[in-house]
Amino acid sequence: MMVMKGVGRRVARWMAGLAAVACCVAGVALPARADVNTITVPSTPPTAAPTTPLFPGREIRMNADFKFGLRSVPGKGQQPVAYLWLRFNDLTPRAARELTQQECQDLVNTFWSGAGPDYYAEASYRAGTCEIEAYYTGEARHAFYSLDEAGHMQVRPPMAYLNQIATSFETVSFGRLDVDADGLVNAHCNASPTKENLDQPLIVTHYTTCLWVSDKGATIPTTDDPLVEGDVEDAFFTLHDGTVGPFTELNPPINPFTITPAPSTDPAAGAASSVAASGDQSQRGESSSTGLLIGIGAAIAALLLVGTGALIIALRRRK
């Protein structure tokens, strides 16, 4: 009986421990997920360029991560992708100042829209942080890499567009850029990164990381020149489904800065133009009528002069 009581106590303590762990999981892990709010990524492209500067009087922090390699795509599992992750925060030195969920939605609507094959995007808002994640698979990845017949590969994030996004804010800190590339060796980083980690071994391939941190004196690259270069491994074809080919245009997202506004048709201006045209036509008509009357009068005067002269000559001959 005593043995059974001892076993019962141990089981009770064990169950209590499990309950405590469950409470921790329920009390800590679940709320961490509950405060993540999904932001809609529009598939319809914008119709006008954004009005800048955005968020006047505030300082926005922007960071970017880019990975070329294997990654889990939501709903599709592990795949070879080109993956881009953007994060925005408000650094304005004011109590309780942060980006709102609506401001996050506005940012996504402005800068990340459009749809296309081999492409998936999602956005989220959590505790003042706005995040955009974009996944490119298959041939859509060629917007980010080129590979020639000799096996030399170049990798580039869309830095020109990312800098257009950054400079659209009145005050911005583009603080950090991480670029990772798998499937190549003899790699090197361009554009003077803060830190680089080259040709690190994975199970069947290698990876390279290039990091730029503006707070440590690095200049975030501003052009679409390649940031990572190297020679592809066999795994790039067998594991990453890579193909030979040049860089292609990035689409989506639709770059709103390239949109040409349609010419405006103001009804008031059109009516004013019509009135002015009618006035011009009336003036031209009046001028034509006046000229015609003047011409007829001059002709009559000339005929009268000729007739008067002929009459005077005839009278003189009779004398």
Short mmCIF file of N, CA, C and O in Angstrom, two decimals, residues 58 72 75 114 193 279:
data_model
loop_
_atom_site.label_atom_id
_atom_site.label_comp_id
_atom_site.label_asym_id
_atom_site.label_seq_id
_atom_site.Cartn_x
_atom_site.Cartn_y
_atom_site.Cartn_z
N ARG A 58 8.43 62.16 -38.91
CA ARG A 58 8.73 60.91 -38.21
C ARG A 58 9.96 60.25 -38.84
O ARG A 58 10.27 60.48 -40.01
N SER A 72 11.27 27.31 -46.66
CA SER A 72 9.89 26.86 -46.60
C SER A 72 8.96 27.95 -47.11
O SER A 72 8.97 29.08 -46.60
N GLY A 75 2.41 27.00 -47.32
CA GLY A 75 1.47 26.18 -48.07
C GLY A 75 2.10 25.29 -49.13
O GLY A 75 1.40 24.51 -49.76
N GLY A 114 0.58 43.49 -57.03
CA GLY A 114 0.75 42.77 -58.28
C GLY A 114 0.71 41.26 -58.05
O GLY A 114 0.76 40.79 -56.92
N PRO A 193 30.94 45.06 -47.84
CA PRO A 193 30.04 44.77 -46.72
C PRO A 193 30.73 44.98 -45.37
O PRO A 193 31.96 45.01 -45.28
N GLY A 279 -15.86 82.51 -78.37
CA GLY A 279 -15.59 83.95 -78.44
C GLY A 279 -14.67 84.29 -79.58
O GLY A 279 -14.90 85.27 -80.31
#
